[in-house]
Short mmCIF file of N, CA and C in Angstrom, two decimals:
data_model
loop_
_atom_site.label_atom_id
_atom_site.label_comp_id
_atom_site.label_asym_id
_atom_site.label_seq_id
_atom_site.Cartn_x
_atom_site.Cartn_y
_atom_site.Cartn_z
N MET B 1 125.63 116.23 108.24
CA MET B 1 124.50 115.76 107.51
C MET B 1 123.42 115.54 108.47
N GLU B 2 122.21 116.05 108.26
CA GLU B 2 121.03 115.77 109.06
C GLU B 2 120.27 114.65 108.57
N VAL B 3 119.79 113.79 109.48
CA VAL B 3 119.05 112.56 109.09
C VAL B 3 117.65 112.72 109.86
N GLU B 4 116.61 112.28 109.11
CA GLU B 4 115.31 112.02 109.76
C GLU B 4 114.75 110.67 109.25
N GLY B 5 113.89 110.16 110.04
CA GLY B 5 113.28 108.87 109.61
C GLY B 5 111.73 108.82 109.66
N ILE B 6 111.17 107.90 108.92
CA ILE B 6 109.79 107.53 109.02
C ILE B 6 109.82 106.05 109.21
N GLU B 7 109.17 105.65 110.32
CA GLU B 7 109.18 104.16 110.76
C GLU B 7 107.77 103.91 111.28
N LEU B 8 107.21 102.79 110.80
CA LEU B 8 105.91 102.28 111.20
C LEU B 8 105.86 101.58 112.54
N SER B 9 107.01 101.01 112.86
CA SER B 9 107.10 100.22 114.10
C SER B 9 107.67 101.02 115.31
N ARG B 10 106.87 101.15 116.27
CA ARG B 10 107.27 101.79 117.55
C ARG B 10 108.45 100.95 118.22
N ALA B 11 108.31 99.67 118.12
CA ALA B 11 109.40 98.81 118.63
C ALA B 11 110.74 99.08 117.96
N MET B 12 110.70 99.33 116.62
CA MET B 12 111.97 99.50 115.91
C MET B 12 112.56 100.95 116.36
N VAL B 13 111.62 101.92 116.57
CA VAL B 13 112.13 103.23 117.07
C VAL B 13 112.72 103.11 118.44
N SER B 14 112.11 102.25 119.25
CA SER B 14 112.71 102.04 120.61
C SER B 14 114.13 101.41 120.50
N ARG B 15 114.33 100.52 119.54
CA ARG B 15 115.65 99.98 119.37
C ARG B 15 116.61 101.03 118.83
N LEU B 16 116.25 101.90 117.95
CA LEU B 16 117.05 102.96 117.51
C LEU B 16 117.42 103.87 118.73
N ARG B 17 116.42 104.20 119.50
CA ARG B 17 116.68 105.14 120.70
C ARG B 17 117.68 104.56 121.66
N ALA B 18 117.77 103.25 121.69
CA ALA B 18 118.66 102.56 122.66
C ALA B 18 120.15 102.59 122.14
N LYS B 19 120.31 102.86 120.95
CA LYS B 19 121.72 102.95 120.31
C LYS B 19 122.38 104.22 120.57
N GLU B 20 123.66 104.25 120.58
CA GLU B 20 124.41 105.53 120.78
C GLU B 20 124.05 106.48 119.68
N GLY B 21 123.59 107.66 120.09
CA GLY B 21 123.10 108.70 119.13
C GLY B 21 121.71 108.58 118.61
N GLY B 22 121.12 107.51 118.89
CA GLY B 22 119.81 107.12 118.39
C GLY B 22 118.70 108.07 118.93
N ALA B 23 118.89 108.57 120.07
CA ALA B 23 117.91 109.52 120.69
C ALA B 23 117.86 110.85 120.03
N ASP B 24 118.91 111.15 119.25
CA ASP B 24 119.05 112.46 118.64
C ASP B 24 118.49 112.50 117.19
N ILE B 25 117.99 111.38 116.67
CA ILE B 25 117.56 111.32 115.34
C ILE B 25 115.98 111.45 115.37
N PRO B 26 115.48 112.51 114.60
CA PRO B 26 113.99 112.68 114.57
C PRO B 26 113.38 111.55 113.80
N VAL B 27 112.27 111.01 114.28
CA VAL B 27 111.62 109.90 113.61
C VAL B 27 110.16 110.21 113.82
N VAL B 28 109.42 110.11 112.71
CA VAL B 28 107.94 110.15 112.61
C VAL B 28 107.49 108.78 112.51
N ILE B 29 106.42 108.47 113.32
CA ILE B 29 105.77 107.15 113.25
C ILE B 29 104.76 107.26 112.17
N GLY B 30 104.89 106.35 111.18
CA GLY B 30 103.99 106.42 110.02
C GLY B 30 104.39 105.48 108.96
N ASP B 31 103.59 105.41 107.89
CA ASP B 31 103.75 104.61 106.73
C ASP B 31 104.63 105.18 105.76
N MET B 32 105.63 104.66 105.27
CA MET B 32 106.58 105.21 104.27
C MET B 32 105.94 105.60 102.95
N ALA B 33 104.76 105.11 102.67
CA ALA B 33 104.18 105.43 101.40
C ALA B 33 103.26 106.69 101.55
N THR B 34 103.03 107.07 102.70
CA THR B 34 102.04 108.30 102.88
C THR B 34 102.46 109.35 103.83
N THR B 35 103.26 109.03 104.82
CA THR B 35 103.67 109.98 105.79
C THR B 35 104.63 111.06 105.28
N ARG B 36 104.35 112.30 105.60
CA ARG B 36 105.16 113.40 105.14
C ARG B 36 105.84 114.05 106.37
N VAL B 37 106.99 114.54 106.05
CA VAL B 37 107.76 115.50 106.89
C VAL B 37 107.90 116.79 106.29
N GLU B 38 108.30 117.85 106.96
CA GLU B 38 108.28 119.17 106.36
C GLU B 38 109.50 119.55 105.55
N ARG B 39 110.58 118.75 105.74
CA ARG B 39 111.82 119.07 105.06
C ARG B 39 111.95 118.43 103.62
N ARG B 40 112.90 118.87 102.93
CA ARG B 40 113.27 118.29 101.62
C ARG B 40 114.73 117.77 101.82
N PHE B 41 115.08 116.71 101.14
CA PHE B 41 116.30 116.10 101.39
C PHE B 41 117.11 115.85 100.09
N SER B 42 118.34 115.66 100.22
CA SER B 42 119.22 115.32 98.96
C SER B 42 119.18 113.80 98.82
N LEU B 43 118.79 112.99 99.77
CA LEU B 43 118.74 111.56 99.67
C LEU B 43 117.60 110.99 100.59
N VAL B 44 116.84 110.13 99.93
CA VAL B 44 115.85 109.29 100.63
C VAL B 44 116.18 107.91 100.27
N TYR B 45 116.31 106.95 101.21
CA TYR B 45 116.58 105.61 100.92
C TYR B 45 115.86 104.56 101.71
N LEU B 46 115.69 103.42 101.10
CA LEU B 46 115.14 102.18 101.78
C LEU B 46 116.11 101.09 101.61
N ALA B 47 116.60 100.57 102.73
CA ALA B 47 117.58 99.51 102.60
C ALA B 47 116.86 98.15 102.92
N PHE B 48 117.60 97.04 102.51
CA PHE B 48 117.32 95.70 102.82
C PHE B 48 115.86 95.35 102.59
N ASN B 49 115.46 95.32 101.38
CA ASN B 49 114.13 94.88 101.03
C ASN B 49 112.99 95.65 101.57
N THR B 50 113.14 96.81 102.12
CA THR B 50 111.99 97.53 102.72
C THR B 50 110.84 97.74 101.79
N ILE B 51 111.12 98.11 100.48
CA ILE B 51 110.07 98.34 99.53
C ILE B 51 109.18 97.11 99.42
N ASN B 52 109.58 95.95 99.64
CA ASN B 52 108.81 94.70 99.60
C ASN B 52 107.66 94.64 100.73
N ASN B 53 107.94 95.47 101.72
CA ASN B 53 106.88 95.40 102.80
C ASN B 53 105.60 95.96 102.40
N LEU B 54 105.64 96.72 101.30
CA LEU B 54 104.41 97.29 100.78
C LEU B 54 103.86 96.31 99.76
N THR B 55 102.72 95.65 100.12
CA THR B 55 102.27 94.41 99.43
C THR B 55 101.33 94.56 98.27
N SER B 56 101.27 95.81 97.77
CA SER B 56 100.57 96.16 96.44
C SER B 56 101.37 97.04 95.67
N GLN B 57 101.12 96.95 94.29
CA GLN B 57 101.68 97.85 93.40
C GLN B 57 101.35 99.27 93.67
N GLU B 58 100.12 99.47 94.08
CA GLU B 58 99.68 100.84 94.37
C GLU B 58 100.49 101.42 95.49
N ALA B 59 100.67 100.67 96.56
CA ALA B 59 101.42 101.19 97.70
C ALA B 59 102.88 101.49 97.34
N GLN B 60 103.46 100.58 96.59
CA GLN B 60 104.86 100.80 96.07
C GLN B 60 105.00 102.07 95.26
N VAL B 61 104.03 102.25 94.34
CA VAL B 61 104.07 103.49 93.57
C VAL B 61 103.88 104.71 94.45
N ALA B 62 103.00 104.63 95.38
CA ALA B 62 102.79 105.77 96.40
C ALA B 62 104.04 106.04 97.11
N CYS B 63 104.79 104.98 97.44
CA CYS B 63 106.10 105.22 98.20
C CYS B 63 107.11 105.99 97.28
N PHE B 64 107.12 105.59 95.98
CA PHE B 64 108.06 106.29 95.06
C PHE B 64 107.59 107.82 95.03
N LEU B 65 106.29 108.07 94.92
CA LEU B 65 105.72 109.44 94.79
C LEU B 65 106.08 110.14 96.20
N ASN B 66 105.89 109.54 97.28
CA ASN B 66 106.20 110.17 98.55
C ASN B 66 107.78 110.46 98.64
N ALA B 67 108.55 109.52 98.26
CA ALA B 67 110.01 109.77 98.28
C ALA B 67 110.33 111.01 97.44
N ALA B 68 109.84 111.02 96.27
CA ALA B 68 110.04 112.13 95.27
C ALA B 68 109.66 113.48 95.89
N ALA B 69 108.48 113.42 96.57
CA ALA B 69 108.01 114.69 97.33
C ALA B 69 108.86 115.17 98.30
N HIS B 70 109.76 114.34 98.89
CA HIS B 70 110.62 114.68 100.00
C HIS B 70 112.01 115.07 99.45
N LEU B 71 112.20 114.94 98.06
CA LEU B 71 113.57 115.24 97.52
C LEU B 71 113.70 116.67 97.01
N GLU B 72 114.91 117.23 97.19
CA GLU B 72 115.24 118.45 96.50
C GLU B 72 115.36 118.13 94.93
N THR B 73 115.25 119.08 94.15
CA THR B 73 115.56 118.83 92.74
C THR B 73 116.98 118.42 92.66
N GLY B 74 117.33 117.34 91.96
CA GLY B 74 118.72 116.78 91.89
C GLY B 74 118.98 115.77 93.00
N GLY B 75 118.02 115.63 93.91
CA GLY B 75 118.22 114.60 95.00
C GLY B 75 118.03 113.19 94.47
N HIS B 76 118.35 112.29 95.33
CA HIS B 76 118.23 110.86 94.86
C HIS B 76 117.47 110.01 95.82
N PHE B 77 116.67 109.04 95.19
CA PHE B 77 115.97 108.02 95.90
C PHE B 77 116.67 106.74 95.68
N LEU B 78 117.08 106.06 96.76
CA LEU B 78 117.91 104.81 96.58
C LEU B 78 117.14 103.70 97.32
N ILE B 79 117.14 102.58 96.64
CA ILE B 79 116.60 101.37 97.31
C ILE B 79 117.61 100.20 97.17
N GLU B 80 117.58 99.25 98.20
CA GLU B 80 118.38 98.06 98.04
C GLU B 80 117.29 96.99 98.17
N VAL B 81 117.21 96.00 97.23
CA VAL B 81 116.23 95.02 97.21
C VAL B 81 116.59 93.76 96.56
N GLY B 82 116.20 92.59 96.89
CA GLY B 82 116.52 91.42 96.28
C GLY B 82 115.83 91.34 94.84
N VAL B 83 116.50 90.62 93.99
CA VAL B 83 115.87 90.23 92.63
C VAL B 83 115.11 88.90 92.96
N PRO B 84 113.86 88.85 92.53
CA PRO B 84 113.18 87.64 92.80
C PRO B 84 113.86 86.40 92.23
N PRO B 85 114.00 85.40 92.93
CA PRO B 85 114.85 84.19 92.51
C PRO B 85 113.92 83.20 91.67
N LEU B 86 113.03 83.71 90.88
CA LEU B 86 112.12 82.75 90.19
C LEU B 86 112.81 81.92 89.24
N GLN B 87 113.96 82.24 88.76
CA GLN B 87 114.80 81.34 87.84
C GLN B 87 115.19 80.07 88.59
N ARG B 88 115.12 80.03 89.76
CA ARG B 88 115.49 78.84 90.64
C ARG B 88 114.24 78.00 90.91
N LEU B 89 113.04 78.41 90.61
CA LEU B 89 111.82 77.65 90.86
C LEU B 89 111.63 76.75 89.62
N PRO B 90 111.46 75.35 89.84
CA PRO B 90 111.02 74.46 88.83
C PRO B 90 109.68 74.86 88.29
N LEU B 91 109.41 74.74 86.95
CA LEU B 91 108.14 75.12 86.43
C LEU B 91 107.00 74.54 87.26
N GLY B 92 106.08 75.52 87.55
CA GLY B 92 104.88 75.07 88.36
C GLY B 92 105.02 75.08 89.88
N GLU B 93 106.30 75.12 90.37
CA GLU B 93 106.54 75.10 91.80
C GLU B 93 106.36 76.55 92.36
N THR B 94 106.14 76.63 93.68
CA THR B 94 105.84 77.95 94.23
C THR B 94 106.68 78.14 95.50
N ILE B 95 107.41 77.21 95.93
CA ILE B 95 108.05 77.23 97.24
C ILE B 95 109.56 77.03 97.00
N LEU B 96 110.39 78.01 97.73
CA LEU B 96 111.84 77.96 97.56
C LEU B 96 112.42 78.28 98.95
N ALA B 97 113.25 77.27 99.39
CA ALA B 97 113.92 77.43 100.69
C ALA B 97 115.07 78.44 100.49
N PHE B 98 115.23 79.29 101.56
CA PHE B 98 116.34 80.23 101.46
C PHE B 98 117.23 80.11 102.66
N ASP B 99 116.88 79.34 103.68
CA ASP B 99 117.79 79.10 104.79
C ASP B 99 117.42 77.80 105.51
N ARG B 100 118.45 76.96 105.81
CA ARG B 100 118.24 75.70 106.38
C ARG B 100 119.45 75.60 107.44
N SER B 101 119.19 75.82 108.74
CA SER B 101 120.25 75.71 109.71
C SER B 101 119.82 74.93 110.95
N ASP B 102 120.61 74.79 111.90
CA ASP B 102 120.04 74.16 113.25
C ASP B 102 119.21 75.01 113.96
N THR B 103 119.16 76.28 113.66
CA THR B 103 118.35 77.17 114.47
C THR B 103 117.25 77.92 113.66
N HIS B 104 117.24 77.82 112.31
CA HIS B 104 116.28 78.59 111.51
C HIS B 104 116.07 77.83 110.17
N TRP B 105 114.74 77.64 109.79
CA TRP B 105 114.41 77.25 108.46
C TRP B 105 113.56 78.32 107.86
N GLY B 106 113.95 78.69 106.66
CA GLY B 106 113.16 79.77 105.95
C GLY B 106 112.76 79.36 104.60
N VAL B 107 111.52 79.49 104.26
CA VAL B 107 110.93 79.09 102.91
C VAL B 107 110.06 80.30 102.38
N ASP B 108 110.31 80.65 101.19
CA ASP B 108 109.46 81.65 100.56
C ASP B 108 108.43 80.94 99.59
N GLU B 109 107.17 81.37 99.69
CA GLU B 109 106.09 80.91 98.91
C GLU B 109 105.73 82.00 97.96
N TYR B 110 105.83 81.74 96.63
CA TYR B 110 105.64 82.72 95.61
C TYR B 110 104.28 82.56 94.92
N ASP B 111 103.61 83.71 94.63
CA ASP B 111 102.48 83.73 93.79
C ASP B 111 102.89 84.57 92.58
N VAL B 112 103.28 83.92 91.43
CA VAL B 112 103.82 84.66 90.27
C VAL B 112 102.80 85.41 89.55
N VAL B 113 101.53 85.22 89.81
CA VAL B 113 100.46 86.04 89.18
C VAL B 113 100.33 87.35 89.89
N SER B 114 100.25 87.41 91.22
CA SER B 114 100.08 88.70 91.89
C SER B 114 101.42 89.37 92.22
N GLN B 115 102.50 88.60 92.10
CA GLN B 115 103.86 89.11 92.58
C GLN B 115 104.02 89.29 94.07
N ASN B 116 103.15 88.51 94.74
CA ASN B 116 103.23 88.51 96.16
C ASN B 116 103.95 87.23 96.60
N PHE B 117 104.62 87.31 97.67
CA PHE B 117 105.20 86.19 98.29
C PHE B 117 105.26 86.25 99.79
N THR B 118 105.25 85.09 100.46
CA THR B 118 105.27 84.98 101.91
C THR B 118 106.48 84.34 102.42
N SER B 119 107.22 84.97 103.29
CA SER B 119 108.35 84.34 103.90
C SER B 119 107.90 83.63 105.17
N HIS B 120 108.04 82.34 105.19
CA HIS B 120 107.75 81.47 106.32
C HIS B 120 108.99 81.08 107.09
N HIS B 121 109.04 81.31 108.40
CA HIS B 121 110.14 81.12 109.24
C HIS B 121 109.82 80.11 110.30
N ILE B 122 110.76 79.26 110.69
CA ILE B 122 110.72 78.42 111.81
C ILE B 122 111.99 78.70 112.60
N ARG B 123 111.86 79.20 113.76
CA ARG B 123 113.00 79.43 114.68
C ARG B 123 113.07 78.25 115.73
N ILE B 124 114.21 77.67 115.85
CA ILE B 124 114.38 76.63 116.77
C ILE B 124 115.37 77.03 117.82
N ARG B 125 114.87 76.98 119.12
CA ARG B 125 115.77 77.44 120.24
C ARG B 125 115.45 76.58 121.39
N ASP B 126 116.39 75.92 122.01
CA ASP B 126 116.26 75.10 123.25
C ASP B 126 115.17 74.05 123.02
N GLY B 127 115.16 73.46 121.88
CA GLY B 127 114.19 72.37 121.61
C GLY B 127 112.75 72.86 121.31
N ASN B 128 112.57 74.14 121.27
CA ASN B 128 111.23 74.72 120.99
C ASN B 128 111.25 75.28 119.63
N CYS B 129 110.10 75.29 118.94
CA CYS B 129 109.95 75.85 117.64
C CYS B 129 108.92 76.94 117.60
N ARG B 130 109.23 78.02 116.90
CA ARG B 130 108.33 79.14 116.84
C ARG B 130 108.24 79.41 115.27
N GLN B 131 106.95 79.40 114.83
CA GLN B 131 106.78 79.67 113.40
C GLN B 131 106.12 81.01 113.23
N PHE B 132 106.51 81.77 112.16
CA PHE B 132 105.83 83.05 111.82
C PHE B 132 105.95 83.20 110.28
N SER B 133 105.10 84.02 109.68
CA SER B 133 105.02 84.27 108.29
C SER B 133 104.95 85.72 108.05
N VAL B 134 105.58 86.33 107.03
CA VAL B 134 105.52 87.65 106.68
C VAL B 134 105.17 87.81 105.21
N PRO B 135 104.13 88.69 104.91
CA PRO B 135 103.76 88.90 103.47
C PRO B 135 104.68 89.98 102.87
N PHE B 136 104.97 89.79 101.59
CA PHE B 136 105.74 90.74 100.79
C PHE B 136 105.21 90.88 99.45
N ARG B 137 105.76 91.87 98.63
CA ARG B 137 105.46 92.03 97.15
C ARG B 137 106.80 92.25 96.49
N TYR B 138 107.14 91.46 95.50
CA TYR B 138 108.26 91.65 94.74
C TYR B 138 108.02 92.44 93.49
N ALA B 139 108.99 93.13 92.96
CA ALA B 139 108.93 93.76 91.63
C ALA B 139 110.22 93.59 90.95
N TRP B 140 110.25 93.66 89.65
CA TRP B 140 111.44 93.57 88.95
C TRP B 140 112.09 94.98 88.77
N PRO B 141 113.45 95.03 88.59
CA PRO B 141 114.10 96.39 88.34
C PRO B 141 113.29 97.31 87.32
N ALA B 142 112.89 96.76 86.27
CA ALA B 142 112.22 97.57 85.23
C ALA B 142 110.89 98.13 85.72
N GLU B 143 110.15 97.37 86.61
CA GLU B 143 108.96 97.90 87.21
C GLU B 143 109.29 98.98 88.19
N PHE B 144 110.28 98.87 88.93
CA PHE B 144 110.77 100.02 89.85
C PHE B 144 111.15 101.21 89.00
N ASP B 145 111.74 101.02 87.83
CA ASP B 145 112.15 102.14 86.97
C ASP B 145 110.89 102.86 86.52
N LEU B 146 109.84 102.23 86.15
CA LEU B 146 108.60 102.82 85.72
C LEU B 146 107.93 103.52 86.91
N MET B 147 107.99 102.96 88.14
CA MET B 147 107.49 103.66 89.26
C MET B 147 108.16 104.96 89.57
N ALA B 148 109.49 104.87 89.31
CA ALA B 148 110.35 106.07 89.47
C ALA B 148 109.99 107.12 88.44
N ARG B 149 109.78 106.72 87.13
CA ARG B 149 109.43 107.64 86.14
C ARG B 149 108.05 108.33 86.40
N LEU B 150 107.12 107.56 86.96
CA LEU B 150 105.81 108.14 87.34
C LEU B 150 106.01 109.19 88.45
N ALA B 151 107.08 109.01 89.27
CA ALA B 151 107.27 110.00 90.30
C ALA B 151 108.17 111.11 89.96
N GLY B 152 108.61 111.23 88.70
CA GLY B 152 109.45 112.32 88.29
C GLY B 152 110.87 112.05 88.57
N LEU B 153 111.35 110.77 88.59
CA LEU B 153 112.69 110.36 88.87
C LEU B 153 113.30 109.67 87.68
N LYS B 154 114.61 109.78 87.48
CA LYS B 154 115.34 109.13 86.40
C LYS B 154 116.36 108.30 86.95
N LEU B 155 116.54 107.08 86.41
CA LEU B 155 117.55 106.12 86.89
C LEU B 155 118.97 106.66 86.60
N LYS B 156 119.77 106.82 87.69
CA LYS B 156 121.16 107.25 87.64
C LYS B 156 122.14 106.17 87.73
N ALA B 157 121.83 105.11 88.54
CA ALA B 157 122.84 104.03 88.69
C ALA B 157 122.04 102.75 89.24
N ARG B 158 122.64 101.58 88.88
CA ARG B 158 122.10 100.33 89.45
C ARG B 158 123.37 99.47 89.62
N TRP B 159 123.52 98.89 90.79
CA TRP B 159 124.60 98.02 91.07
C TRP B 159 124.09 96.76 91.58
N GLY B 160 124.90 95.67 91.63
CA GLY B 160 124.57 94.45 92.24
C GLY B 160 124.82 94.31 93.66
N GLY B 161 125.12 95.44 94.36
CA GLY B 161 125.43 95.50 95.76
C GLY B 161 125.96 96.81 96.22
N TRP B 162 126.27 96.98 97.49
CA TRP B 162 126.71 98.24 98.08
C TRP B 162 128.12 98.49 97.69
N LYS B 163 128.90 97.61 97.20
CA LYS B 163 130.31 97.85 96.73
C LYS B 163 130.31 98.28 95.26
N LYS B 164 129.12 98.59 94.61
CA LYS B 164 128.97 99.04 93.28
C LYS B 164 129.47 97.97 92.32
N GLU B 165 129.25 96.67 92.65
CA GLU B 165 129.60 95.60 91.69
C GLU B 165 128.60 95.73 90.60
N PRO B 166 128.93 95.26 89.39
CA PRO B 166 128.03 95.27 88.24
C PRO B 166 126.71 94.54 88.58
N PHE B 167 125.63 95.05 88.09
CA PHE B 167 124.31 94.38 88.05
C PHE B 167 124.27 93.56 86.82
N THR B 168 124.08 92.17 86.94
CA THR B 168 123.99 91.34 85.84
C THR B 168 122.83 90.45 85.86
N LYS B 169 122.69 89.62 84.90
CA LYS B 169 121.49 88.70 84.81
C LYS B 169 121.51 87.64 85.90
N VAL B 170 122.57 87.44 86.72
CA VAL B 170 122.55 86.58 87.78
C VAL B 170 122.70 87.23 89.19
N SER B 171 122.59 88.61 89.15
CA SER B 171 122.58 89.34 90.49
C SER B 171 121.37 88.92 91.27
N ASP B 172 121.55 88.71 92.54
CA ASP B 172 120.46 88.30 93.37
C ASP B 172 119.91 89.52 94.19
N ARG B 173 120.50 90.73 93.95
CA ARG B 173 119.98 91.99 94.51
C ARG B 173 120.38 93.13 93.76
N HIS B 174 119.75 94.28 93.95
CA HIS B 174 120.24 95.47 93.35
C HIS B 174 120.18 96.66 94.29
N VAL B 175 121.03 97.60 94.02
CA VAL B 175 121.00 98.88 94.69
C VAL B 175 120.81 99.80 93.58
N SER B 176 119.62 100.49 93.51
CA SER B 176 119.32 101.40 92.42
C SER B 176 119.10 102.83 93.07
N ALA B 177 119.59 103.79 92.17
CA ALA B 177 119.40 105.17 92.54
C ALA B 177 118.82 105.96 91.42
N TRP B 178 117.76 106.63 91.86
CA TRP B 178 117.11 107.46 90.81
C TRP B 178 117.21 108.96 91.23
N GLN B 179 117.29 109.88 90.34
CA GLN B 179 117.43 111.35 90.58
C GLN B 179 116.17 112.03 90.23
N LYS B 180 115.78 113.01 91.18
CA LYS B 180 114.66 113.79 90.87
C LYS B 180 115.01 114.87 89.84
N ILE B 181 114.26 114.89 88.73
CA ILE B 181 114.57 115.86 87.63
C ILE B 181 113.73 117.09 87.87
N ALA B 182 114.12 118.13 87.25
CA ALA B 182 113.40 119.40 87.41
C ALA B 182 111.98 119.21 86.90
N ALA B 183 111.00 119.88 87.58
CA ALA B 183 109.58 119.78 87.22
C ALA B 183 109.30 120.48 86.00
#
């Protein structure tokens, strides 16, 4: 199986290149929503919340369209992404801690109107603290299904994780696969 990648971060490509076999994988530097490669594939995938890095609905839709443009008919677009934990937020609250340890504190701050959120991190090492924040946009599985339909894709499977466990009302993530249908 041949693999190619699109990656925005040159630092991440350098990390890939340092791994065994990483130098052999073709990677184009660019935005996953707009960058094109010449080939068509049977699978395009985004793992571990990557779709959330696109901080507008328009960019997420563009990503689905771009993925579909890279698929052969019958090919699959697969994403792994968390389900927004808004059920855990008390009414009117916007902040939810997701990690509290001796070396890391993590808090997500939600804007339920725009569907944007910011992950705030505090890393503690050798008595020093380093704070950074990262913006994201969440979407519900049904919204991703609509984005897929706009791109000519049809939902084939949705699981609660990589072991194909059932997706339920209490699942905290989903792995969803859409298939490119004939034009």
